[in-house]
CSV table of C-alpha atoms and ligand atoms in Angstrom, one decimal:
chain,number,residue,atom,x,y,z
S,1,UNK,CA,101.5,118.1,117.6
S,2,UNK,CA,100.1,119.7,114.6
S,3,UNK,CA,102.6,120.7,112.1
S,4,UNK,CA,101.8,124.1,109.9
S,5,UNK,CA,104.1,124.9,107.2
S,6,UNK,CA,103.5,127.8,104.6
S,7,UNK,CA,104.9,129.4,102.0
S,8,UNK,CA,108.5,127.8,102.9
S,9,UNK,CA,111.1,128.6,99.7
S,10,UNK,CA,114.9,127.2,99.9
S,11,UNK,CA,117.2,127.7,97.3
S,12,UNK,CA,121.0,126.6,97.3
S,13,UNK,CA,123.7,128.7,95.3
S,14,UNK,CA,120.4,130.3,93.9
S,15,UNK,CA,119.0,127.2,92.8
S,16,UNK,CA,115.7,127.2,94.5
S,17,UNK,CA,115.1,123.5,95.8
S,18,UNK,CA,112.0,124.5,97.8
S,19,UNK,CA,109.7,126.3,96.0
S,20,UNK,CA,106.6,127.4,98.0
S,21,UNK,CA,105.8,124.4,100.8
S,22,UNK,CA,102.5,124.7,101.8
S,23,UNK,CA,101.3,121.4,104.4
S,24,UNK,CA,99.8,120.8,107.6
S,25,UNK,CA,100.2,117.8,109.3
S,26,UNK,CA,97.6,116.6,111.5
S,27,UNK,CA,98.4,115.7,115.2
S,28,UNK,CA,99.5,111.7,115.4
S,29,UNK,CA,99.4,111.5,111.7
S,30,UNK,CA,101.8,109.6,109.7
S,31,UNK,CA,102.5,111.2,106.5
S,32,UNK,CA,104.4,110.0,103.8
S,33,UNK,CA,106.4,112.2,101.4
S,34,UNK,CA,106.6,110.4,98.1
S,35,UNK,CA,109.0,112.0,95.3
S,36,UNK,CA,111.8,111.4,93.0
S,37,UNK,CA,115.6,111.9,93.8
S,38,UNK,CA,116.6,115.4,94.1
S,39,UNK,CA,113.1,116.6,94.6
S,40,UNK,CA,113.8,118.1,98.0
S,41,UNK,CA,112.3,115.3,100.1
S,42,UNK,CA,115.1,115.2,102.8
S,43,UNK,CA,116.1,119.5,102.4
S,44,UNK,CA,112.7,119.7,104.0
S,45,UNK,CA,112.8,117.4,106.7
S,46,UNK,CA,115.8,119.1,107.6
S,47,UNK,CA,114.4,122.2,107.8
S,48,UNK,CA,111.7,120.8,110.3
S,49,UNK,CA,114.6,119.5,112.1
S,50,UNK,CA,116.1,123.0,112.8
S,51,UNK,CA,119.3,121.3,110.5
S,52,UNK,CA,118.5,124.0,107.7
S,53,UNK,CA,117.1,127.1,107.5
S,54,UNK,CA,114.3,128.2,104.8
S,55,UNK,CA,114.5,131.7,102.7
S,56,UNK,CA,111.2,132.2,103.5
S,57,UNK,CA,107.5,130.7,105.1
S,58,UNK,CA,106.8,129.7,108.0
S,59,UNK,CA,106.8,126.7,110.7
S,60,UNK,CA,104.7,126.2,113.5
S,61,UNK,CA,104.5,123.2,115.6
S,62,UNK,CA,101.3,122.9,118.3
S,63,UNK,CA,100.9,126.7,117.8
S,64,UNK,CA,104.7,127.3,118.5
S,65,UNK,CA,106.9,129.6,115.9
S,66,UNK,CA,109.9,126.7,115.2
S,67,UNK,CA,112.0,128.9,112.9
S,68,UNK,CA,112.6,130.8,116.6
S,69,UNK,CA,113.9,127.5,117.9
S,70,UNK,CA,117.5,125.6,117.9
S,71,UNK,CA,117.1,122.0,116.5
S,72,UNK,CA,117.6,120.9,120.3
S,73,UNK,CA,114.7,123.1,121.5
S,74,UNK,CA,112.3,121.4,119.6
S,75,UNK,CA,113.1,117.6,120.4
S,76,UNK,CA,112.8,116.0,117.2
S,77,UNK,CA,113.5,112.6,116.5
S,78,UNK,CA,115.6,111.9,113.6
S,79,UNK,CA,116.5,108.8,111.7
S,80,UNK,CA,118.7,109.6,108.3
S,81,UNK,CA,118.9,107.9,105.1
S,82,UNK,CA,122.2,106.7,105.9
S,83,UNK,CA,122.1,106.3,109.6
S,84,UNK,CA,125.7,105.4,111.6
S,85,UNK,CA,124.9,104.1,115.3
S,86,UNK,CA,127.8,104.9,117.6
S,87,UNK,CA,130.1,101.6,116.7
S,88,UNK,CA,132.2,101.5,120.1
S,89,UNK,CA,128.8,101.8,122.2
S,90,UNK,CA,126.4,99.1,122.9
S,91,UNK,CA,122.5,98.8,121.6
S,92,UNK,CA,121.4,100.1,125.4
S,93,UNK,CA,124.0,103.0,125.4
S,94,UNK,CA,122.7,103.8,121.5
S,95,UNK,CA,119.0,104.1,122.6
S,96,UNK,CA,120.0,106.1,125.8
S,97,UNK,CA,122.2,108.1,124.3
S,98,UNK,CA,120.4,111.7,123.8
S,99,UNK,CA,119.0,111.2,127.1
S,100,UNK,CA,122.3,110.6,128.8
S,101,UNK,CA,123.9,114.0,127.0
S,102,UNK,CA,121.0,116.1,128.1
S,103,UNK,CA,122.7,119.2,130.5
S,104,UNK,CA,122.3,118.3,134.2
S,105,UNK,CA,119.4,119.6,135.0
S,106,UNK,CA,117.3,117.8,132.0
S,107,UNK,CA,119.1,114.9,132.4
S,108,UNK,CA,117.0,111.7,134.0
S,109,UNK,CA,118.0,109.8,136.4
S,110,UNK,CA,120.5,106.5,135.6
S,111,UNK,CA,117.4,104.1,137.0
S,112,UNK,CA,114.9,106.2,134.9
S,113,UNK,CA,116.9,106.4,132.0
S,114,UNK,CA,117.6,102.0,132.2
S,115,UNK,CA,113.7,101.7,132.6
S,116,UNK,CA,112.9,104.1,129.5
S,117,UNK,CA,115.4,102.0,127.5
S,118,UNK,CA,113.8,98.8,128.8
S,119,UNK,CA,110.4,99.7,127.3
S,120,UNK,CA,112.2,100.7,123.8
S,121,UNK,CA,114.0,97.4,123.6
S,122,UNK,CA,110.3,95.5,124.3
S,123,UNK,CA,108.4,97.4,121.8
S,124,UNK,CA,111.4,97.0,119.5
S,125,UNK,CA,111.1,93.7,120.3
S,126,UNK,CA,115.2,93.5,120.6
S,127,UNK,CA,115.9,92.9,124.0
S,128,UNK,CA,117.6,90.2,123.3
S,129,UNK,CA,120.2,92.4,121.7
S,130,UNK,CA,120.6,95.1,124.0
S,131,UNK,CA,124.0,94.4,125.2
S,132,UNK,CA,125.4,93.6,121.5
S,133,UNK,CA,127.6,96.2,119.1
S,134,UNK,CA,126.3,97.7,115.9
S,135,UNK,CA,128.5,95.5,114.0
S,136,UNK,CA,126.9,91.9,115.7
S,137,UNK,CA,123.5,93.2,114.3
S,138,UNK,CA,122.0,92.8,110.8
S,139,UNK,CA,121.0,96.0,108.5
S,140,UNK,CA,117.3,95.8,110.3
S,141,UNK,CA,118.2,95.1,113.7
S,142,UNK,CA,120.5,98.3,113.3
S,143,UNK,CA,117.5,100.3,111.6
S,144,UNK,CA,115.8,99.3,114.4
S,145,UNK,CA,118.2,100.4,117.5
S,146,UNK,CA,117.8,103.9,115.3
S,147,UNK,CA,114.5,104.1,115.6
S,148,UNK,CA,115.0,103.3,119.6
S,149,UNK,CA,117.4,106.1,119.8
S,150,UNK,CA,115.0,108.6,118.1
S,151,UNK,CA,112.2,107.4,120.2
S,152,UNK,CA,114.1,107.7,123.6
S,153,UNK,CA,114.0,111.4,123.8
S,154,UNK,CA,110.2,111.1,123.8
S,155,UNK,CA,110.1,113.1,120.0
S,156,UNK,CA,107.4,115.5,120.3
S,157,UNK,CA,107.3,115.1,116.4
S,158,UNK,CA,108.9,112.0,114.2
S,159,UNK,CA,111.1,112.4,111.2
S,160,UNK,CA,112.5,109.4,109.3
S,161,UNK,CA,114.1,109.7,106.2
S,162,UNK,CA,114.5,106.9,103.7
S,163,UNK,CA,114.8,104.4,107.0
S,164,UNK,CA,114.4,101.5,105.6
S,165,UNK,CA,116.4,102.4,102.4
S,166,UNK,CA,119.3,100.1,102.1
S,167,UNK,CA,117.5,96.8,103.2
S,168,UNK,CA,115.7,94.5,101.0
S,169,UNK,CA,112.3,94.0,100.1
S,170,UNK,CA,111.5,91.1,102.3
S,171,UNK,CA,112.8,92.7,105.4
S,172,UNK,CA,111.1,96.0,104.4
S,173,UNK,CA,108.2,94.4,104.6
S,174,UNK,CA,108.6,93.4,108.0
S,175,UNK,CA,109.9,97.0,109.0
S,176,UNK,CA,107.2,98.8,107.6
S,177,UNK,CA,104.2,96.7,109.6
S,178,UNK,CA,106.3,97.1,112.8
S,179,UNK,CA,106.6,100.9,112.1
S,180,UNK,CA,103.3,100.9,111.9
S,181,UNK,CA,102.5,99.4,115.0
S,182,UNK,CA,104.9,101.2,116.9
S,183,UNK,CA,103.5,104.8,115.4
S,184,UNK,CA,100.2,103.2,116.6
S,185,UNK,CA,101.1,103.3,120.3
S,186,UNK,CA,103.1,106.3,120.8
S,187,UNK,CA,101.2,108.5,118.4
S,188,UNK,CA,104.0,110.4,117.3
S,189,UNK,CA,103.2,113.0,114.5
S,190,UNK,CA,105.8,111.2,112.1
S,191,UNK,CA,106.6,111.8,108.4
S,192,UNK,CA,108.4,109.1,106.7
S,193,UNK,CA,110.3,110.1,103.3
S,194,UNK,CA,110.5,107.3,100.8
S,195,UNK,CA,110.6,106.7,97.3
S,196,UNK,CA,108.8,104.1,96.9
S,197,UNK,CA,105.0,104.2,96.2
S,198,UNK,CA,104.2,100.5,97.7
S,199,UNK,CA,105.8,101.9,101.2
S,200,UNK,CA,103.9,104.9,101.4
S,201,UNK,CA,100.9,103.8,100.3
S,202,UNK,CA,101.1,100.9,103.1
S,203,UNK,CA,102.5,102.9,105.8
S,204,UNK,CA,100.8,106.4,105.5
S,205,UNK,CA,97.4,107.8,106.5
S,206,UNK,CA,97.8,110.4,103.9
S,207,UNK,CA,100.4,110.8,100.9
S,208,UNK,CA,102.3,114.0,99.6
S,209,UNK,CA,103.8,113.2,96.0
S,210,UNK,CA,106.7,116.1,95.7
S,211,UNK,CA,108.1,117.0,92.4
S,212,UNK,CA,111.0,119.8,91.9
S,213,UNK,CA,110.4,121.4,95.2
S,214,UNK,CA,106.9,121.7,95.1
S,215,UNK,CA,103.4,119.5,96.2
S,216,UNK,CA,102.0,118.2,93.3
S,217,UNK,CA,99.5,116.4,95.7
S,218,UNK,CA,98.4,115.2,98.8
S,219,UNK,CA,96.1,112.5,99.2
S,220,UNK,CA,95.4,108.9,100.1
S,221,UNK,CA,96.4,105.8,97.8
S,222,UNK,CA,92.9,105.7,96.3
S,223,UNK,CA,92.8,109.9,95.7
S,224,UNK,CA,96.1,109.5,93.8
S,225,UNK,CA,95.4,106.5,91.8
S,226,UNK,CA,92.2,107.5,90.6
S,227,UNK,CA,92.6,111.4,89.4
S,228,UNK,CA,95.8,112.3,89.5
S,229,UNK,CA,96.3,116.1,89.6
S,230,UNK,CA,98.5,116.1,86.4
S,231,UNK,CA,100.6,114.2,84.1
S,232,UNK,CA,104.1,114.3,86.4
S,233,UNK,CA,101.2,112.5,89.7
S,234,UNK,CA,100.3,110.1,87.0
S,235,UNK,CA,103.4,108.8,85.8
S,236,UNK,CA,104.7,108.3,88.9
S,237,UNK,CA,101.6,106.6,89.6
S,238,UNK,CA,102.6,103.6,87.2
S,239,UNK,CA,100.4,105.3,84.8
S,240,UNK,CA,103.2,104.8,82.1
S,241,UNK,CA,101.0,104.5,78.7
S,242,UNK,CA,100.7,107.6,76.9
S,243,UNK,CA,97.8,108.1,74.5
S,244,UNK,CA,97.6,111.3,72.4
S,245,UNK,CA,94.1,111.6,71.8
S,246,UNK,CA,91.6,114.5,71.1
S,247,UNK,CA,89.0,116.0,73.4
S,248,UNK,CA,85.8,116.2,72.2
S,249,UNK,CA,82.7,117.1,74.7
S,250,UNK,CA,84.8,115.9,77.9
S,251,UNK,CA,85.7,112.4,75.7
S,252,UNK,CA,88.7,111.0,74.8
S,253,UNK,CA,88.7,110.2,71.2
S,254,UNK,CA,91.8,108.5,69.2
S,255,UNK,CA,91.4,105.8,66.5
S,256,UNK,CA,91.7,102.1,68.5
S,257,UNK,CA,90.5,103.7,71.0
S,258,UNK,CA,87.3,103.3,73.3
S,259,UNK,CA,86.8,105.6,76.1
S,260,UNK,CA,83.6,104.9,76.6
S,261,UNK,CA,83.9,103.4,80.4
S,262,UNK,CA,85.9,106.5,81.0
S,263,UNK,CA,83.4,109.1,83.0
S,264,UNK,CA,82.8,112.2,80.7
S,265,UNK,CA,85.6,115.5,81.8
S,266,UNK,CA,85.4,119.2,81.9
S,267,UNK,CA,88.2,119.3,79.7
S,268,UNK,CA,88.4,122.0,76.4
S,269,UNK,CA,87.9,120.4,73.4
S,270,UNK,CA,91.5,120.3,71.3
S,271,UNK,CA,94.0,118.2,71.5
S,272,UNK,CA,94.8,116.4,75.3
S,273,UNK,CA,97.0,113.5,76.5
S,274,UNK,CA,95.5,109.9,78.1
S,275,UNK,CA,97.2,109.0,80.7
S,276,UNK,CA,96.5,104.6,81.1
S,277,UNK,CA,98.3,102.3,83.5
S,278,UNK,CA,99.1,98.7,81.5
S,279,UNK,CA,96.7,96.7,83.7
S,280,UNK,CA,93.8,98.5,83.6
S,281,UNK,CA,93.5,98.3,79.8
S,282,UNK,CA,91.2,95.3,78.3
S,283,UNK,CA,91.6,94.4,74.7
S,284,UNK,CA,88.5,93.9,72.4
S,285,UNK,CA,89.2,92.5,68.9
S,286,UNK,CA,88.8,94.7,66.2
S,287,UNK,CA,89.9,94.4,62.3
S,288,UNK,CA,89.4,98.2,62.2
S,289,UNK,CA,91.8,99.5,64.8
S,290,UNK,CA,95.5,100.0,64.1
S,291,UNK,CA,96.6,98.5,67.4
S,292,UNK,CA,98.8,95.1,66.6
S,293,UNK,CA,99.7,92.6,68.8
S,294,UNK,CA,103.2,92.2,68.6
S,295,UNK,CA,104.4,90.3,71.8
S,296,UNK,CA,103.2,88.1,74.8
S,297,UNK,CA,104.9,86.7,77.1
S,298,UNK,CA,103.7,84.8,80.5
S,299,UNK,CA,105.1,85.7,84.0
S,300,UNK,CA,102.7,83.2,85.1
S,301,UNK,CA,100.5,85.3,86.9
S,302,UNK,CA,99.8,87.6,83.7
S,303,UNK,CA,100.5,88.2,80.1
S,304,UNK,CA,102.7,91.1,79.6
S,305,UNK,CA,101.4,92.4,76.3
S,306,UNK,CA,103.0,94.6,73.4
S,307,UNK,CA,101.0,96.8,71.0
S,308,UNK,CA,102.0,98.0,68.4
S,309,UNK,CA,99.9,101.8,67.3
S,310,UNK,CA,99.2,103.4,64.5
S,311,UNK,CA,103.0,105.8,64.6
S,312,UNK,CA,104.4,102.8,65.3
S,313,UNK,CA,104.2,103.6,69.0
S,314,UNK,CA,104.6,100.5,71.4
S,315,UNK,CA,102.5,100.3,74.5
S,316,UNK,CA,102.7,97.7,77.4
S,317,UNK,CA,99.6,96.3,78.4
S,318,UNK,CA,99.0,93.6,81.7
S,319,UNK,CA,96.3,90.7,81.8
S,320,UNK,CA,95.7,88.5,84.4
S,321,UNK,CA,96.7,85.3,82.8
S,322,UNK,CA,93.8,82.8,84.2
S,323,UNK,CA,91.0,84.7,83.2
S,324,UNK,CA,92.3,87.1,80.3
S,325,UNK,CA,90.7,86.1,76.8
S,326,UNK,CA,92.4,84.5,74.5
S,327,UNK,CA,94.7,87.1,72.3
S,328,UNK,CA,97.0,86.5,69.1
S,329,UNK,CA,100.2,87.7,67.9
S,330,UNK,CA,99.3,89.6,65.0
S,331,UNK,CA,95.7,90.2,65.6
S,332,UNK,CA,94.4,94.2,66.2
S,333,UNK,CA,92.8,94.9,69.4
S,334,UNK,CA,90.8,98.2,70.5
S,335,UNK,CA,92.0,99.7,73.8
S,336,UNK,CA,89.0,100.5,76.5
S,337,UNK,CA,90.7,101.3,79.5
S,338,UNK,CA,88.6,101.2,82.8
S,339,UNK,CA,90.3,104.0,84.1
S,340,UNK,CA,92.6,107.0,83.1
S,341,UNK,CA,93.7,110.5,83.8
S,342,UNK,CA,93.1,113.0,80.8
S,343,UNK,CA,94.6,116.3,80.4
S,344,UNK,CA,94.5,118.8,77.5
S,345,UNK,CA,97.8,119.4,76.0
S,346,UNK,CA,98.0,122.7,77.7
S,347,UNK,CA,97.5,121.7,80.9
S,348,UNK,CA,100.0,118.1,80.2
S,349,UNK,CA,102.6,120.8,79.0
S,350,UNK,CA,102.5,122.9,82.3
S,351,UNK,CA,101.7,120.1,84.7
S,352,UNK,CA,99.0,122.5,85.9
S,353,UNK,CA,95.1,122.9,85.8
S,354,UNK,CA,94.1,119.2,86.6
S,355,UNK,CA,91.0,118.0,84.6
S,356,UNK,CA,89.9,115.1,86.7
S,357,UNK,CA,88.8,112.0,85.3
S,358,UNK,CA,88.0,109.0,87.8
S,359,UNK,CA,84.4,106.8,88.0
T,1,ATP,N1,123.7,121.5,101.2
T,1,ATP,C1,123.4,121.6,99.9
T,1,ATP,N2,124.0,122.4,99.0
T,1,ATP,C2,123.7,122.5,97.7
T,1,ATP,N3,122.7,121.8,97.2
T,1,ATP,C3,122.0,121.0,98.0
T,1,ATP,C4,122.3,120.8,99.3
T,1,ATP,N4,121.4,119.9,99.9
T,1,ATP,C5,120.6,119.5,98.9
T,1,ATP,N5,120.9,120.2,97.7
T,1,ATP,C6,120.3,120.0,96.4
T,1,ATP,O1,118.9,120.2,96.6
T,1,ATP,C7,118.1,119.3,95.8
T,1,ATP,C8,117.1,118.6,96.7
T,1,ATP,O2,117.9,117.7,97.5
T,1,ATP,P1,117.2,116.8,98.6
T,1,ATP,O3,118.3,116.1,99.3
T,1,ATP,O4,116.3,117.5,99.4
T,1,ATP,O5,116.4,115.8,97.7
T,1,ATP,P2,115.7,114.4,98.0
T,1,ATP,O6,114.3,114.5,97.5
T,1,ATP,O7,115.9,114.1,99.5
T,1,ATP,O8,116.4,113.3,97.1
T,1,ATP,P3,116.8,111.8,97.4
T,1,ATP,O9,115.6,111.0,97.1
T,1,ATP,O10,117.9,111.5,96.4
T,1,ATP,O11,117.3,111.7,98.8
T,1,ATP,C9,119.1,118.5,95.1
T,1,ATP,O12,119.2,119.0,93.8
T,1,ATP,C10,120.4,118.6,95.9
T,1,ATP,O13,121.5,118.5,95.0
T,2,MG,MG1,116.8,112.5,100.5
């Protein structure tokens, strides 16, 4: 099922939360939404759902106009950030609950409704748990058991919200390379919303990174790493250093700094912001530059580095501890960063015209 959304606006008490949603999503993909709170991650799923209604755009599913559809016409499966499973019924009623509610005549039969929940428990691999209460499970068996209740109705298209929000990271781990596996055999266009870049990136075939109601950008892990489309994509991205530099022939130029294995930008010349992640920054001693080591400390693996600038800026900077050269408190380092994102102040101050800078 190919999703098709366009020009899709929302506002709530006037306050638009949706600003312009345009996305398509391919049949059997699994797309991850990526975006800070209150960026209208979940409003949108919701309108998919048939849950909400848009102001405006459109929504059409495998050629089919959804905004003319109830939320029951279009057989969406639905797991919610905070997910309750029916407490008084058992795992097996759960999963064959929207199955067993259908009217009459869409209803399956008791013996083909038991065999579809059979298959669920296997590839949920919780058989074992089928005839147990919500409150014998643990937070991912129960995540799990919702998943098995969305799948049941045989979703034509997959919407999970924050699933594996409340759990912690080990068992997220597990989650997500299940979910994956699952999506894998029943193909289900799915969109997974999460906040968290390391989930996306390992679950997704594509990534949409939404900021204030809008798309900032949609791309794989490597797309968004390497040329951000503007400054709001590449802070999120962990690119947390801040350089204000000046542009000068598509360079980066700023004293302590040497952009020189940065590829050359169509960006105007005046001033611009560089945008540098703390590990992808090597130090090379220099008495000239104003950049000052003023703290190290070992996590084992690296050296989390402080440097001190020239405005008395600090900036965090990551070396892999083994084979990072030796540095000294005190001493004054020039930065040459391997990779960055560079936009002219214009463009950092309206998060707009992207000047891409990736080798
Ligand atoms: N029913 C509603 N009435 C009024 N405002 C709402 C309603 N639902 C959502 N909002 C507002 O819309 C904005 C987007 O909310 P939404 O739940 O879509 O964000 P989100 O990206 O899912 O955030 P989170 O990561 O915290 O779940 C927020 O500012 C929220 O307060
Ligand atoms: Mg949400």
């Amino acid at each position: 099922m190919t999703i098709t959304i366009k020009g899709l606006t929302k506002s709530f008490d006037d306050t638009p939360v949706l600003r312009g949603i345009d996305l398509t999503v391919r049949d059997g993909e699994l797309l991850a939404l990526l975006g800070p709170s209150g960026s209208g991650k979940t409003t949108l799923l919701r309108i998919i759902a048939g849950l909400e209604w848009p102001d405006a755009g459109q929504l059409v599913v495998a050629g089919e106009d959804w905004l003319a559809l109830s939320a029951q016409q279009r057989r969406i499966g639905f797991v919610f950030q905070h997910y309750a499973l029916f407490p008084h019924m058992t795992v097996r009623d759960n999963i064959a609950f929207g199955l067993s509610v259908r009217p009459r005549a869409a209803r399956p039969g008791n013996a083909e409704i038991a065999q579809t929940v059979d298959e669920l428990l296997n590839l949920l691999q919780i058989e074992h748990l089928a005839d147990r209460h919500p409150a014998q499970l643990s937070g991912g068996q129960r995540q799990r058991v919702a998943l098995g209740r969305a799948l049941a109705i045989r979703p034509s298209v997959l919407l999970l919200d924050e699933p594996f929000g409340a759990l912690d990271a080990a068992i997220r781990r597990d989650l997500r390379r299940w979910l994956r596996e699952v999506h894998e055999k029943t193909g289900s266009t799915t969109i997974f919303v999460t906040h968290d870049q390391e989930e996306a990136f390992e679950l997704a075939d594509r990534v949409v990174v939404m900021g204030d109601g809008e798309i900032l950008q949609i791309g794989t892990a490597d797309d968004l790493y390497d040329a951000p489309a503007c400054p709001f994509v590449a802070r999120f991205m962990g690119a947390v250093v801040e350089l204000p530099v000046n542009i000068s022939d598509g360079r980066a130029t700023a004293r302590g700094l040497d952009a020189s294995a940065l590829p050359v930008t169509s960006a105007p010349d005046g001033p611009g912001r560089l945008f540098l992640r703390p590990d992808s920054i090597a130090l090379i001693p220099d008495p000239a530059s104003p950049w000052q080591l003023s703290r190290k400390i070992s996590t084992g693996a690296d050296l989390r580095l402080t440097l001190l600038g020239p405005e008395g800026q600090e900036i965090p900077v990551d070396l892999p501890r083994r084979s990072a050269p030796p540095v000294e408190i005190s001493q004054t380092y020039r930065l040459r960063p391997s990779v960055g994102a560079l936009f002219s102040d214009d463009a950092a101050g309206a998060a707009a015209t992207p000047i891409r800078l990736s080798a």
